[in-house]
């Protein structure tokens, strides 16, 4: 079965770049059947969709984050990554990677990684 | 404010049937599949209902439905382990992106 695992620094200084990687096991990011996504959850709040990347490298970014966001994919490592620049305390959140969506159901995400907490603080 | 509106809380006693609503518009629920996620305390969200169908392993106590621009999640035979946050999600054609509801905290009394 497909499993997702986020990795990256848990503490980032304000104005710096937040970088996370999601490693996929039990399946291939190169399959073309799915997109590969990032979702975040501010402490005690709901889910916010960040964006996705396709095996071809094409992406979708949440307009509210687009100017600071880069999502990329490395099919040779079966990984995809998120970079969010110029972070502030408002970017402190639990960051999840997930498989999905797919073209016939664009709100479908399964499975999710366990999530990684990123705190923005000096 | 989330584009999809869910009640912030819901509750029921063991064995009861509970429904959670998700209200949207023609550009999202009205034209796209609705999915439901369960987030147990301290864990990642889990896909519960995908376009009114249950993924493998999800008990048949959970069911989803959609009518017009609203969707509902029903939980029958409520159990204590159902106490969690529930989110609806779909695509919005106007925003051209994925949207989540604000979430509903279900308490089993």
PDB file of C-alpha atoms in Angstrom:
ATOM      1  CA  UNK A   1       0.000   0.000   0.000  1.00  0.00           C
ATOM      2  CA  UNK A   2       1.098   3.545  -0.659  1.00  0.00           C
ATOM      3  CA  UNK A   3       2.618   5.424   2.240  1.00  0.00           C
ATOM      4  CA  UNK A   4       3.653   9.062   2.495  1.00  0.00           C
ATOM      5  CA  UNK A   5       6.286  10.545   4.789  1.00  0.00           C
ATOM      6  CA  UNK A   6       7.069  14.214   5.253  1.00  0.00           C
ATOM      7  CA  UNK A   7      10.525  15.383   6.276  1.00  0.00           C
ATOM      8  CA  UNK A   8      12.210  18.700   6.861  1.00  0.00           C
ATOM      9  CA  UNK A   9      13.183  21.241   9.519  1.00  0.00           C
ATOM     10  CA  UNK A  10      10.696  21.776  12.308  1.00  0.00           C
ATOM     11  CA  UNK A  11      11.877  25.316  12.970  1.00  0.00           C
ATOM     12  CA  UNK A  12      12.363  28.052  10.386  1.00  0.00           C
ATOM     13  CA  UNK A  13      13.335  31.660  11.004  1.00  0.00           C
ATOM     14  CA  UNK A  14      11.107  34.486   9.793  1.00  0.00           C
ATOM     15  CA  UNK A  15      11.860  35.669   6.237  1.00  0.00           C
ATOM     16  CA  UNK A  16      13.621  32.376   5.424  1.00  0.00           C
ATOM     17  CA  UNK A  17      12.426  29.562   3.174  1.00  0.00           C
ATOM     18  CA  UNK A  18      10.483  26.595   4.475  1.00  0.00           C
ATOM     19  CA  UNK A  19      11.495  23.392   2.683  1.00  0.00           C
ATOM     20  CA  UNK A  20       9.753  20.043   3.032  1.00  0.00           C
ATOM     21  CA  UNK A  21      10.035  16.759   1.189  1.00  0.00           C
ATOM     22  CA  UNK A  22       7.498  13.977   0.873  1.00  0.00           C
ATOM     23  CA  UNK A  23       8.811  10.482   0.229  1.00  0.00           C
ATOM     24  CA  UNK A  24       6.388   8.056  -1.350  1.00  0.00           C
ATOM     25  CA  UNK A  25       6.704   4.314  -0.791  1.00  0.00           C
ATOM     26  CA  UNK A  26       4.622   1.458  -2.144  1.00  0.00           C
ATOM     27  CA  UNK A  27       3.761   3.395  -5.290  1.00  0.00           C
ATOM     28  CA  UNK A  28       5.319   5.590  -7.940  1.00  0.00           C
ATOM     29  CA  UNK A  29       4.985   9.349  -8.350  1.00  0.00           C
ATOM     30  CA  UNK A  30       5.740   8.685 -12.011  1.00  0.00           C
ATOM     31  CA  UNK A  31       2.513   6.759 -12.595  1.00  0.00           C
ATOM     32  CA  UNK A  32       0.588   9.652 -14.050  1.00  0.00           C
ATOM     33  CA  UNK A  33      -2.617   8.438 -12.424  1.00  0.00           C
ATOM     34  CA  UNK A  34      -2.528  10.952  -9.616  1.00  0.00           C
ATOM     35  CA  UNK A  35      -1.374  14.397  -8.666  1.00  0.00           C
ATOM     36  CA  UNK A  36       0.701  14.859  -5.518  1.00  0.00           C
ATOM     37  CA  UNK A  37      -0.378  17.452  -2.977  1.00  0.00           C
ATOM     38  CA  UNK A  38       0.463  19.526   0.071  1.00  0.00           C
ATOM     39  CA  UNK A  39      -2.128  20.565   2.661  1.00  0.00           C
ATOM     40  CA  UNK A  40      -1.538  22.500   5.866  1.00  0.00           C
ATOM     41  CA  UNK A  41      -3.389  22.945   9.121  1.00  0.00           C
ATOM     42  CA  UNK A  42      -2.796  25.887  11.396  1.00  0.00           C
ATOM     43  CA  UNK A  43      -2.857  24.972  15.094  1.00  0.00           C
ATOM     44  CA  UNK A  44      -6.412  24.225  16.159  1.00  0.00           C
ATOM     45  CA  UNK A  45      -7.790  25.210  12.752  1.00  0.00           C
ATOM     46  CA  UNK A  46      -9.109  23.586   9.584  1.00  0.00           C
ATOM     47  CA  UNK A  47      -7.403  22.292   6.464  1.00  0.00           C
ATOM     48  CA  UNK A  48      -5.903  24.621   3.855  1.00  0.00           C
ATOM     49  CA  UNK A  49      -4.991  23.355   0.406  1.00  0.00           C
ATOM     50  CA  UNK A  50      -1.513  24.445  -0.673  1.00  0.00           C
ATOM     51  CA  UNK A  51      -1.103  22.922  -4.134  1.00  0.00           C
ATOM     52  CA  UNK A  52      -0.133  19.945  -6.239  1.00  0.00           C
ATOM     53  CA  UNK A  53       2.471  18.698  -8.677  1.00  0.00           C
ATOM     54  CA  UNK A  54       2.082  16.180 -11.490  1.00  0.00           C
ATOM     55  CA  UNK A  55       4.737  13.707 -12.612  1.00  0.00           C
ATOM     56  CA  UNK A  56       5.347  15.927 -15.647  1.00  0.00           C
ATOM     57  CA  UNK A  57       6.228  18.830 -13.364  1.00  0.00           C
ATOM     58  CA  UNK A  58       3.070  20.803 -13.955  1.00  0.00           C
ATOM     59  CA  UNK A  59       1.699  22.440 -10.829  1.00  0.00           C
ATOM     60  CA  UNK A  60      -1.267  24.127  -9.211  1.00  0.00           C
ATOM     61  CA  UNK A  61      -0.760  26.639  -6.426  1.00  0.00           C
ATOM     62  CA  UNK A  62      -3.257  28.150  -4.008  1.00  0.00           C
ATOM     63  CA  UNK A  63      -3.510  31.778  -5.213  1.00  0.00           C
ATOM     64  CA  UNK A  64      -3.004  33.050  -1.671  1.00  0.00           C
ATOM     65  CA  UNK A  65       0.434  31.388  -1.548  1.00  0.00           C
ATOM     66  CA  UNK A  66       1.408  31.426  -5.221  1.00  0.00           C
ATOM     67  CA  UNK A  67       3.924  34.252  -5.061  1.00  0.00           C
ATOM     68  CA  UNK A  68       5.972  32.438  -2.403  1.00  0.00           C
ATOM     69  CA  UNK A  69       5.425  28.806  -3.347  1.00  0.00           C
ATOM     70  CA  UNK A  70       7.301  26.217  -5.368  1.00  0.00           C
ATOM     71  CA  UNK A  71       6.259  22.567  -5.547  1.00  0.00           C
ATOM     72  CA  UNK A  72       8.519  20.209  -7.464  1.00  0.00           C
ATOM     73  CA  UNK A  73       8.871  16.500  -8.114  1.00  0.00           C
ATOM     74  CA  UNK A  74      11.851  14.152  -8.319  1.00  0.00           C
ATOM     75  CA  UNK A  75      10.709  10.960  -9.986  1.00  0.00           C
ATOM     76  CA  UNK A  76      14.137   9.345  -9.597  1.00  0.00           C
ATOM     77  CA  UNK A  77      13.825   9.573  -5.817  1.00  0.00           C
ATOM     78  CA  UNK A  78      10.053   9.054  -5.736  1.00  0.00           C
ATOM     79  CA  UNK A  79       9.706  12.316  -3.858  1.00  0.00           C
ATOM     80  CA  UNK A  80       8.034  15.669  -4.196  1.00  0.00           C
ATOM     81  CA  UNK A  81       8.870  18.861  -2.370  1.00  0.00           C
ATOM     82  CA  UNK A  82       7.497  22.141  -1.143  1.00  0.00           C
ATOM     83  CA  UNK A  83       9.355  25.422  -0.791  1.00  0.00           C
ATOM     84  CA  UNK A  84       7.649  28.425   0.776  1.00  0.00           C
ATOM     85  CA  UNK A  85       9.687  31.600   0.848  1.00  0.00           C
ATOM     86  CA  UNK A  86       9.590  34.677   3.060  1.00  0.00           C
ATOM     87  CA  UNK A  87       7.812  32.844   5.859  1.00  0.00           C
ATOM     88  CA  UNK A  88       6.169  34.554   8.812  1.00  0.00           C
ATOM     89  CA  UNK A  89       4.561  33.304  11.990  1.00  0.00           C
ATOM     90  CA  UNK A  90       1.364  32.881   9.973  1.00  0.00           C
ATOM     91  CA  UNK A  91       3.025  29.977   8.179  1.00  0.00           C
ATOM     92  CA  UNK A  92       3.383  28.020  11.418  1.00  0.00           C
ATOM     93  CA  UNK A  93       1.315  24.926  10.787  1.00  0.00           C
ATOM     94  CA  UNK A  94       1.170  21.172  10.486  1.00  0.00           C
ATOM     95  CA  UNK A  95       2.096  20.342   6.894  1.00  0.00           C
ATOM     96  CA  UNK A  96       0.728  17.195   5.259  1.00  0.00           C
ATOM     97  CA  UNK A  97       1.579  15.581   1.958  1.00  0.00           C
ATOM     98  CA  UNK A  98      -1.019  13.432   0.248  1.00  0.00           C
ATOM     99  CA  UNK A  99      -1.603  11.449  -2.899  1.00  0.00           C
ATOM    100  CA  UNK A 100      -4.229  13.137  -5.012  1.00  0.00           C
ATOM    101  CA  UNK A 101      -6.291  14.538  -6.451  1.00  0.00           C
ATOM    102  CA  UNK A 102      -7.042  12.699  -9.661  1.00  0.00           C
ATOM    103  CA  UNK A 103      -8.770  14.055 -12.690  1.00  0.00           C
ATOM    104  CA  UNK A 104     -12.222  12.548 -12.132  1.00  0.00           C
ATOM    105  CA  UNK A 105     -12.392  13.537  -8.454  1.00  0.00           C
ATOM    106  CA  UNK A 106     -10.394  16.615  -7.673  1.00  0.00           C
ATOM    107  CA  UNK A 107     -11.108  16.664  -3.920  1.00  0.00           C
ATOM    108  CA  UNK A 108      -9.799  13.133  -3.359  1.00  0.00           C
ATOM    109  CA  UNK A 109      -6.706  12.617  -1.222  1.00  0.00           C
ATOM    110  CA  UNK A 110      -5.592   9.184  -0.099  1.00  0.00           C
ATOM    111  CA  UNK A 111      -3.402   8.428   1.733  1.00  0.00           C
ATOM    112  CA  UNK A 112      -1.985  11.261   3.777  1.00  0.00           C
ATOM    113  CA  UNK A 113       1.350  11.488   5.496  1.00  0.00           C
ATOM    114  CA  UNK A 114       1.423  11.755   9.266  1.00  0.00           C
ATOM    115  CA  UNK A 115       2.189  15.459   9.019  1.00  0.00           C
ATOM    116  CA  UNK A 116       5.122  17.535  10.158  1.00  0.00           C
ATOM    117  CA  UNK A 117       4.890  20.584  12.391  1.00  0.00           C
ATOM    118  CA  UNK A 118       6.767  23.610  11.148  1.00  0.00           C
ATOM    119  CA  UNK A 119       7.194  26.532  13.515  1.00  0.00           C
ATOM    120  CA  UNK A 120       8.322  29.906  12.253  1.00  0.00           C
ATOM    121  CA  UNK A 121      10.204  31.693  14.994  1.00  0.00           C
ATOM    122  CA  UNK A 122      13.471  33.494  15.567  1.00  0.00           C
TER     123      UNK A 122
ATOM    124  CA  UNK B   1     -14.298  32.108   5.606  1.00  0.00           C
ATOM    125  CA  UNK B   2     -14.320  28.682   3.976  1.00  0.00           C
ATOM    126  CA  UNK B   3     -16.288  28.441   0.738  1.00  0.00           C
ATOM    127  CA  UNK B   4     -17.917  25.244   2.013  1.00  0.00           C
ATOM    128  CA  UNK B   5     -20.020  25.738   5.128  1.00  0.00           C
ATOM    129  CA  UNK B   6     -20.159  23.097   7.826  1.00  0.00           C
ATOM    130  CA  UNK B   7     -21.627  23.345  11.328  1.00  0.00           C
ATOM    131  CA  UNK B   8     -18.749  23.791  13.770  1.00  0.00           C
ATOM    132  CA  UNK B   9     -20.036  21.084  16.065  1.00  0.00           C
ATOM    133  CA  UNK B  10     -22.335  18.096  16.232  1.00  0.00           C
ATOM    134  CA  UNK B  11     -23.082  15.543  18.894  1.00  0.00           C
ATOM    135  CA  UNK B  12     -24.906  12.324  19.563  1.00  0.00           C
ATOM    136  CA  UNK B  13     -25.152   9.431  21.951  1.00  0.00           C
ATOM    137  CA  UNK B  14     -23.862   5.928  21.234  1.00  0.00           C
ATOM    138  CA  UNK B  15     -26.086   4.098  18.790  1.00  0.00           C
ATOM    139  CA  UNK B  16     -27.679   7.260  17.414  1.00  0.00           C
ATOM    140  CA  UNK B  17     -27.614   8.461  13.806  1.00  0.00           C
ATOM    141  CA  UNK B  18     -25.889  11.788  13.194  1.00  0.00           C
ATOM    142  CA  UNK B  19     -25.662  13.842  10.024  1.00  0.00           C
ATOM    143  CA  UNK B  20     -23.166  16.555   9.164  1.00  0.00           C
ATOM    144  CA  UNK B  21     -23.968  19.001   6.383  1.00  0.00           C
ATOM    145  CA  UNK B  22     -21.724  20.731   3.881  1.00  0.00           C
ATOM    146  CA  UNK B  23     -23.200  23.641   1.955  1.00  0.00           C
ATOM    147  CA  UNK B  24     -21.643  25.062  -1.181  1.00  0.00           C
ATOM    148  CA  UNK B  25     -22.637  26.480  -4.533  1.00  0.00           C
ATOM    149  CA  UNK B  26     -23.070  25.631  -8.168  1.00  0.00           C
ATOM    150  CA  UNK B  27     -19.386  26.076  -8.910  1.00  0.00           C
ATOM    151  CA  UNK B  28     -18.287  23.490  -6.357  1.00  0.00           C
ATOM    152  CA  UNK B  29     -20.683  20.928  -4.865  1.00  0.00           C
ATOM    153  CA  UNK B  30     -23.166  21.543  -7.641  1.00  0.00           C
ATOM    154  CA  UNK B  31     -20.796  20.249 -10.301  1.00  0.00           C
ATOM    155  CA  UNK B  32     -18.063  18.245  -8.590  1.00  0.00           C
ATOM    156  CA  UNK B  33     -17.666  15.164  -6.426  1.00  0.00           C
ATOM    157  CA  UNK B  34     -17.721  15.672  -2.663  1.00  0.00           C
ATOM    158  CA  UNK B  35     -15.340  13.849  -0.371  1.00  0.00           C
ATOM    159  CA  UNK B  36     -15.362  13.521   3.398  1.00  0.00           C
ATOM    160  CA  UNK B  37     -12.362  13.205   5.696  1.00  0.00           C
ATOM    161  CA  UNK B  38     -12.184  12.034   9.291  1.00  0.00           C
ATOM    162  CA  UNK B  39      -9.451  13.438  11.522  1.00  0.00           C
ATOM    163  CA  UNK B  40      -9.142  11.614  14.822  1.00  0.00           C
ATOM    164  CA  UNK B  41      -7.434  13.588  17.611  1.00  0.00           C
ATOM    165  CA  UNK B  42      -3.716  13.978  16.971  1.00  0.00           C
ATOM    166  CA  UNK B  43      -3.756  12.153  13.648  1.00  0.00           C
ATOM    167  CA  UNK B  44      -3.740  12.950   9.948  1.00  0.00           C
ATOM    168  CA  UNK B  45      -6.993  13.221   7.995  1.00  0.00           C
ATOM    169  CA  UNK B  46      -8.271   9.990   6.510  1.00  0.00           C
ATOM    170  CA  UNK B  47     -10.471   9.631   3.438  1.00  0.00           C
ATOM    171  CA  UNK B  48     -13.879   8.496   4.660  1.00  0.00           C
ATOM    172  CA  UNK B  49     -16.207   9.010   1.706  1.00  0.00           C
ATOM    173  CA  UNK B  50     -15.190   9.580  -1.903  1.00  0.00           C
ATOM    174  CA  UNK B  51     -17.983  10.788  -4.172  1.00  0.00           C
ATOM    175  CA  UNK B  52     -20.615   9.025  -2.031  1.00  0.00           C
ATOM    176  CA  UNK B  53     -18.623   5.780  -1.992  1.00  0.00           C
ATOM    177  CA  UNK B  54     -16.731   4.242   0.892  1.00  0.00           C
ATOM    178  CA  UNK B  55     -13.066   3.353   0.354  1.00  0.00           C
ATOM    179  CA  UNK B  56     -12.064  -0.138   1.341  1.00  0.00           C
ATOM    180  CA  UNK B  57     -11.979  -0.571   5.106  1.00  0.00           C
ATOM    181  CA  UNK B  58     -14.439   2.174   5.993  1.00  0.00           C
ATOM    182  CA  UNK B  59     -17.400   0.756   7.952  1.00  0.00           C
ATOM    183  CA  UNK B  60     -20.799   0.872   6.274  1.00  0.00           C
ATOM    184  CA  UNK B  61     -22.049   2.962   9.200  1.00  0.00           C
ATOM    185  CA  UNK B  62     -20.668   5.913   7.234  1.00  0.00           C
ATOM    186  CA  UNK B  63     -22.491   7.156   4.153  1.00  0.00           C
ATOM    187  CA  UNK B  64     -22.475  10.244   1.993  1.00  0.00           C
ATOM    188  CA  UNK B  65     -25.066  11.942  -0.159  1.00  0.00           C
ATOM    189  CA  UNK B  66     -25.398  15.028  -2.305  1.00  0.00           C
ATOM    190  CA  UNK B  67     -28.364  17.083  -3.419  1.00  0.00           C
ATOM    191  CA  UNK B  68     -27.941  20.198  -5.490  1.00  0.00           C
ATOM    192  CA  UNK B  69     -25.349  22.389  -3.831  1.00  0.00           C
ATOM    193  CA  UNK B  70     -25.302  20.578  -0.491  1.00  0.00           C
ATOM    194  CA  UNK B  71     -23.809  17.341   0.733  1.00  0.00           C
ATOM    195  CA  UNK B  72     -24.221  15.316   3.890  1.00  0.00           C
ATOM    196  CA  UNK B  73     -22.281  12.759   5.857  1.00  0.00           C
ATOM    197  CA  UNK B  74     -24.361  10.333   7.888  1.00  0.00           C
ATOM    198  CA  UNK B  75     -23.025   8.175  10.697  1.00  0.00           C
ATOM    199  CA  UNK B  76     -25.341   5.499  11.996  1.00  0.00           C
ATOM    200  CA  UNK B  77     -24.837   3.400  15.116  1.00  0.00           C
ATOM    201  CA  UNK B  78     -22.611   6.104  16.561  1.00  0.00           C
ATOM    202  CA  UNK B  79     -19.601   4.824  18.492  1.00  0.00           C
ATOM    203  CA  UNK B  80     -17.224   6.538  20.889  1.00  0.00           C
ATOM    204  CA  UNK B  81     -14.362   6.070  18.442  1.00  0.00           C
ATOM    205  CA  UNK B  82     -16.235   8.219  15.912  1.00  0.00           C
ATOM    206  CA  UNK B  83     -15.397  11.285  18.006  1.00  0.00           C
ATOM    207  CA  UNK B  84     -13.322  13.318  15.560  1.00  0.00           C
ATOM    208  CA  UNK B  85     -13.251  16.313  13.235  1.00  0.00           C
ATOM    209  CA  UNK B  86     -14.949  15.818   9.872  1.00  0.00           C
ATOM    210  CA  UNK B  87     -14.182  17.835   6.742  1.00  0.00           C
ATOM    211  CA  UNK B  88     -15.862  17.979   3.352  1.00  0.00           C
ATOM    212  CA  UNK B  89     -13.787  18.762   0.268  1.00  0.00           C
ATOM    213  CA  UNK B  90     -14.312  19.311  -3.424  1.00  0.00           C
ATOM    214  CA  UNK B  91     -13.070  21.320  -6.408  1.00  0.00           C
ATOM    215  CA  UNK B  92     -14.353  24.798  -7.151  1.00  0.00           C
ATOM    216  CA  UNK B  93     -14.597  25.656 -10.847  1.00  0.00           C
ATOM    217  CA  UNK B  94     -14.703  29.402 -10.203  1.00  0.00           C
ATOM    218  CA  UNK B  95     -11.737  29.481  -7.847  1.00  0.00           C
ATOM    219  CA  UNK B  96     -10.073  26.763  -9.927  1.00  0.00           C
ATOM    220  CA  UNK B  97      -8.830  24.991  -6.841  1.00  0.00           C
ATOM    221  CA  UNK B  98      -9.481  22.483  -4.082  1.00  0.00           C
ATOM    222  CA  UNK B  99     -11.616  23.716  -1.219  1.00  0.00           C
ATOM    223  CA  UNK B 100     -12.263  22.297   2.235  1.00  0.00           C
ATOM    224  CA  UNK B 101     -15.123  22.942   4.582  1.00  0.00           C
ATOM    225  CA  UNK B 102     -14.316  24.517   7.926  1.00  0.00           C
ATOM    226  CA  UNK B 103     -14.728  21.201   9.712  1.00  0.00           C
ATOM    227  CA  UNK B 104     -17.234  19.794  12.182  1.00  0.00           C
ATOM    228  CA  UNK B 105     -16.204  18.540  15.593  1.00  0.00           C
ATOM    229  CA  UNK B 106     -18.286  15.498  16.470  1.00  0.00           C
ATOM    230  CA  UNK B 107     -18.717  14.709  20.149  1.00  0.00           C
ATOM    231  CA  UNK B 108     -20.085  11.377  21.329  1.00  0.00           C
ATOM    232  CA  UNK B 109     -21.894  12.062  24.579  1.00  0.00           C
TER     233      UNK B 109
END
